[in-house]
Coordinates of C-alpha atoms and ligand atoms in Angstrom, one line a residue:
X1 CA -17.7 -12.5 -15.0
X2 CA -18.5 -9.1 -16.3
X3 CA -21.9 -7.5 -16.3
X4 CA -23.2 -6.0 -19.6
X5 CA -22.1 -2.5 -18.7
X6 CA -18.6 -3.6 -17.5
X7 CA -18.2 -5.7 -20.7
X8 CA -19.1 -2.7 -22.8
X9 CA -16.5 -0.6 -21.1
X10 CA -13.9 -3.3 -21.5
X11 CA -14.7 -3.8 -25.2
X12 CA -14.7 0.0 -25.9
X13 CA -11.2 0.2 -24.4
X14 CA -9.8 -3.0 -26.0
X15 CA -11.3 -2.9 -29.5
X16 CA -9.3 0.0 -31.0
X17 CA -6.1 -1.3 -29.4
X18 CA -6.5 -4.9 -30.5
X19 CA -6.8 -4.2 -34.2
X20 CA -4.3 -6.2 -36.3
X21 CA -1.0 -4.4 -37.1
X22 CA 0.0 -5.7 -40.5
X23 CA 3.6 -5.2 -41.5
X24 CA 3.7 -4.0 -45.1
X25 CA 2.3 -7.0 -47.0
X26 CA 2.5 -9.5 -44.1
X27 CA -0.6 -10.0 -41.9
X28 CA -0.3 -9.6 -38.1
X29 CA 1.0 -13.0 -36.8
X30 CA -0.8 -12.6 -33.5
X31 CA -4.0 -14.5 -32.8
X32 CA -7.1 -12.4 -31.9
X33 CA -6.8 -13.6 -28.3
X34 CA -3.1 -12.5 -28.2
X35 CA -4.0 -9.1 -29.7
X36 CA -6.7 -8.6 -27.0
X37 CA -4.2 -9.6 -24.3
X38 CA -1.7 -7.1 -25.6
X39 CA -4.4 -4.4 -25.7
X40 CA -5.2 -5.2 -22.0
X41 CA -1.6 -4.7 -21.1
X42 CA -1.4 -1.5 -23.0
X43 CA -4.5 -0.1 -21.1
X44 CA -2.8 -1.1 -17.8
X45 CA 0.4 0.6 -18.8
X46 CA -1.4 3.8 -19.6
X47 CA -3.4 3.6 -16.3
X48 CA -0.2 3.1 -14.3
X49 CA 1.4 6.1 -15.9
X50 CA -1.5 8.5 -15.7
X51 CA -0.8 9.2 -12.0
X52 CA -4.5 8.9 -11.0
X53 CA -4.6 5.4 -9.6
X54 CA -4.8 5.0 -5.8
X55 CA -1.5 4.6 -4.1
X56 CA -0.3 1.1 -3.1
X57 CA 1.7 1.0 0.1
X58 CA 2.5 4.8 -0.2
X59 CA 3.8 4.5 -3.7
X60 CA 2.1 5.0 -7.0
X61 CA 1.5 1.7 -8.9
X62 CA 4.7 0.7 -10.6
X63 CA 6.6 -2.2 -11.9
X64 CA 9.7 -2.9 -9.8
X65 CA 12.7 -4.7 -11.3
X66 CA 16.0 -5.3 -9.5
X67 CA 19.1 -6.1 -11.4
X68 CA 22.8 -6.2 -10.8
X69 CA 24.3 -3.1 -12.5
X70 CA 27.1 -5.1 -14.1
X71 CA 24.6 -7.6 -15.5
X72 CA 22.5 -4.7 -16.9
X73 CA 25.6 -3.4 -18.7
X74 CA 27.1 -6.6 -19.8
X75 CA 24.4 -9.3 -19.6
X76 CA 22.7 -8.8 -23.0
X77 CA 23.9 -12.1 -24.3
X78 CA 22.8 -14.1 -21.2
X79 CA 19.7 -16.1 -21.8
X80 CA 17.7 -15.3 -18.7
X81 CA 17.8 -14.6 -15.0
X82 CA 19.1 -11.0 -15.4
X83 CA 16.4 -9.1 -13.5
X84 CA 13.8 -9.9 -11.0
X85 CA 10.3 -8.5 -10.5
X86 CA 9.2 -7.9 -6.9
X87 CA 7.2 -11.1 -7.0
X88 CA 10.3 -13.1 -7.8
X89 CA 9.6 -13.6 -11.5
X90 CA 12.8 -13.5 -13.6
X91 CA 13.1 -11.5 -16.7
X92 CA 15.4 -11.8 -19.7
X93 CA 18.1 -9.2 -20.1
X94 CA 16.5 -7.6 -23.2
X95 CA 13.2 -7.0 -21.3
X96 CA 15.2 -5.5 -18.3
X97 CA 17.0 -3.1 -20.7
X98 CA 13.7 -2.2 -22.3
X99 CA 12.2 -1.4 -18.9
X100 CA 15.3 0.5 -17.8
X101 CA 15.3 2.5 -21.0
X102 CA 12.7 5.0 -19.7
X103 CA 12.4 4.3 -16.0
X104 CA 12.9 5.8 -12.6
X105 CA 16.2 4.3 -11.5
X106 CA 17.2 3.9 -7.9
X107 CA 20.8 2.8 -7.3
X108 CA 21.2 0.5 -4.3
X109 CA 24.6 -0.6 -3.1
X110 CA 24.7 -4.1 -1.4
X111 CA 27.5 -5.7 0.4
X112 CA 28.6 -9.3 -0.2
X113 CA 25.8 -10.7 2.0
X114 CA 23.1 -8.6 0.2
X115 CA 22.8 -6.1 3.1
X116 CA 21.8 -2.7 1.8
X117 CA 24.7 -0.3 2.4
X118 CA 23.3 2.7 0.5
X119 CA 20.1 3.8 -1.4
X120 CA 20.5 6.5 -4.0
X121 CA 17.9 9.0 -5.1
X122 CA 15.2 8.1 -7.7
X123 CA 16.0 9.6 -11.0
X124 CA 13.8 9.6 -14.1
X125 CA 16.0 8.8 -17.0
X126 CA 14.1 11.0 -19.5
X127 CA 11.9 13.8 -18.2
X128 CA 11.0 17.4 -18.3
X129 CA 12.4 19.5 -21.1
X130 CA 13.8 16.5 -23.1
X131 CA 10.6 14.6 -23.0
X132 CA 8.7 17.8 -24.2
X133 CA 11.2 18.3 -27.0
X134 CA 10.8 14.7 -28.0
X135 CA 7.0 15.1 -28.2
X136 CA 7.4 18.1 -30.4
X137 CA 9.9 16.3 -32.7
X138 CA 8.3 12.9 -32.9
X139 CA 4.6 13.8 -32.2
X140 CA 4.0 10.2 -31.1
X141 CA 5.6 6.8 -31.8
X142 CA 8.2 7.4 -34.4
X143 CA 8.2 3.9 -35.9
X144 CA 7.2 3.9 -39.6
X145 CA 3.4 3.8 -40.0
X146 CA 2.6 3.9 -36.3
X147 CA 2.0 7.4 -34.8
X148 CA 0.4 6.3 -31.5
X149 CA 0.0 9.5 -29.5
X150 CA 2.8 10.6 -27.1
X151 CA 0.9 9.7 -23.9
X152 CA 1.2 6.0 -24.9
X153 CA 4.9 6.2 -25.7
X154 CA 8.2 5.5 -23.9
X155 CA 11.3 7.4 -24.6
X156 CA 13.8 4.9 -26.0
X157 CA 17.6 5.5 -25.6
X158 CA 19.2 4.9 -29.0
X159 CA 22.4 4.0 -27.2
X160 CA 21.3 2.6 -23.8
X161 CA 22.3 4.7 -20.8
X162 CA 23.9 1.5 -19.3
X163 CA 26.2 1.5 -22.3
X164 CA 27.2 5.1 -21.7
X165 CA 24.5 6.6 -24.0
X166 CA 23.5 10.2 -23.1
X167 CA 20.1 11.3 -22.0
X168 CA 19.5 13.9 -24.6
X169 CA 17.3 14.6 -27.6
X170 CA 20.0 13.3 -30.1
X171 CA 19.9 9.9 -28.3
X172 CA 16.2 9.5 -27.7
X173 CA 13.1 8.5 -29.7
X174 CA 9.5 8.1 -28.7
X175 CA 8.2 4.6 -29.2
X176 CA 4.8 3.0 -28.2
X177 CA 5.1 -0.1 -26.0
X178 CA 4.7 -2.4 -29.0
X179 CA 7.5 -0.9 -31.0
X180 CA 9.7 -0.3 -28.0
X181 CA 9.5 -4.0 -27.4
X182 CA 10.2 -4.7 -31.1
X183 CA 13.4 -2.5 -31.0
X184 CA 14.8 -4.3 -27.9
X185 CA 13.8 -7.8 -29.0
X186 CA 14.4 -7.9 -32.7
X187 CA 17.1 -6.8 -35.2
X188 CA 15.3 -3.6 -36.0
X189 CA 17.5 -0.7 -35.2
X190 CA 17.0 3.1 -35.0
X191 CA 19.5 6.0 -35.1
X192 CA 19.2 9.7 -35.3
X193 CA 20.2 11.2 -38.6
X194 CA 20.2 15.0 -39.1
X195 CA 18.0 15.4 -36.0
X196 CA 15.4 12.8 -37.0
X197 CA 15.0 9.1 -36.2
X198 CA 15.8 6.6 -39.0
X199 CA 14.6 3.0 -38.6
X200 CA 16.5 0.2 -40.3
X201 CA 14.7 -3.2 -40.7
X202 CA 16.5 -6.6 -40.0
X203 CA 19.0 -7.5 -42.7
X204 CA 16.9 -10.2 -44.4
X205 CA 13.4 -8.8 -43.9
Ligands
ZN1 ZN1 14.4 1.3 -25.2
ZN2 ZN1 4.5 2.4 -32.4

């Protein structure tokens, strides 16, 4: 239960984010409840990334996913069970690759009995100068008709780093969480042509 003031804050945050997103002449297929749920997730993503939430066990709030490196690189066609959240929930390979696209990656080497042999250093896949250049080039989500501001956006690897794609301006594009998900889970594709992202819709749509 929320009191009136709490409800007003929640509504003020969710209303602009839960507006329908029609695709050209087709209406948004999501129900109003789903749009509000998506908006709540977007608010939490923004809060998690702002760096001002209290620490949790000595770390900033974060989503932790573990995956076998070979599965990350080759498991795109597997149906599920590729990655695991720290609460044991399994994620499909597309979702794991989406999360790994613009994440802090910590390599861990295990032996055959899952004993940790070595823990590498955390490395942000896209940071600093490249992210700033991306913000200058794309100004926000680069998906046609979107334009959500940079602070909402992830940096998507056009060729995933797990497939050998480089972390550079020519292989990156800013996408809001909604369109980042769309690129990883649908047949929409993006490439960089003459220094700018070009989006190609699915063949029959
Ligand atoms: Zn991505
Ligand atoms: Zn977008």
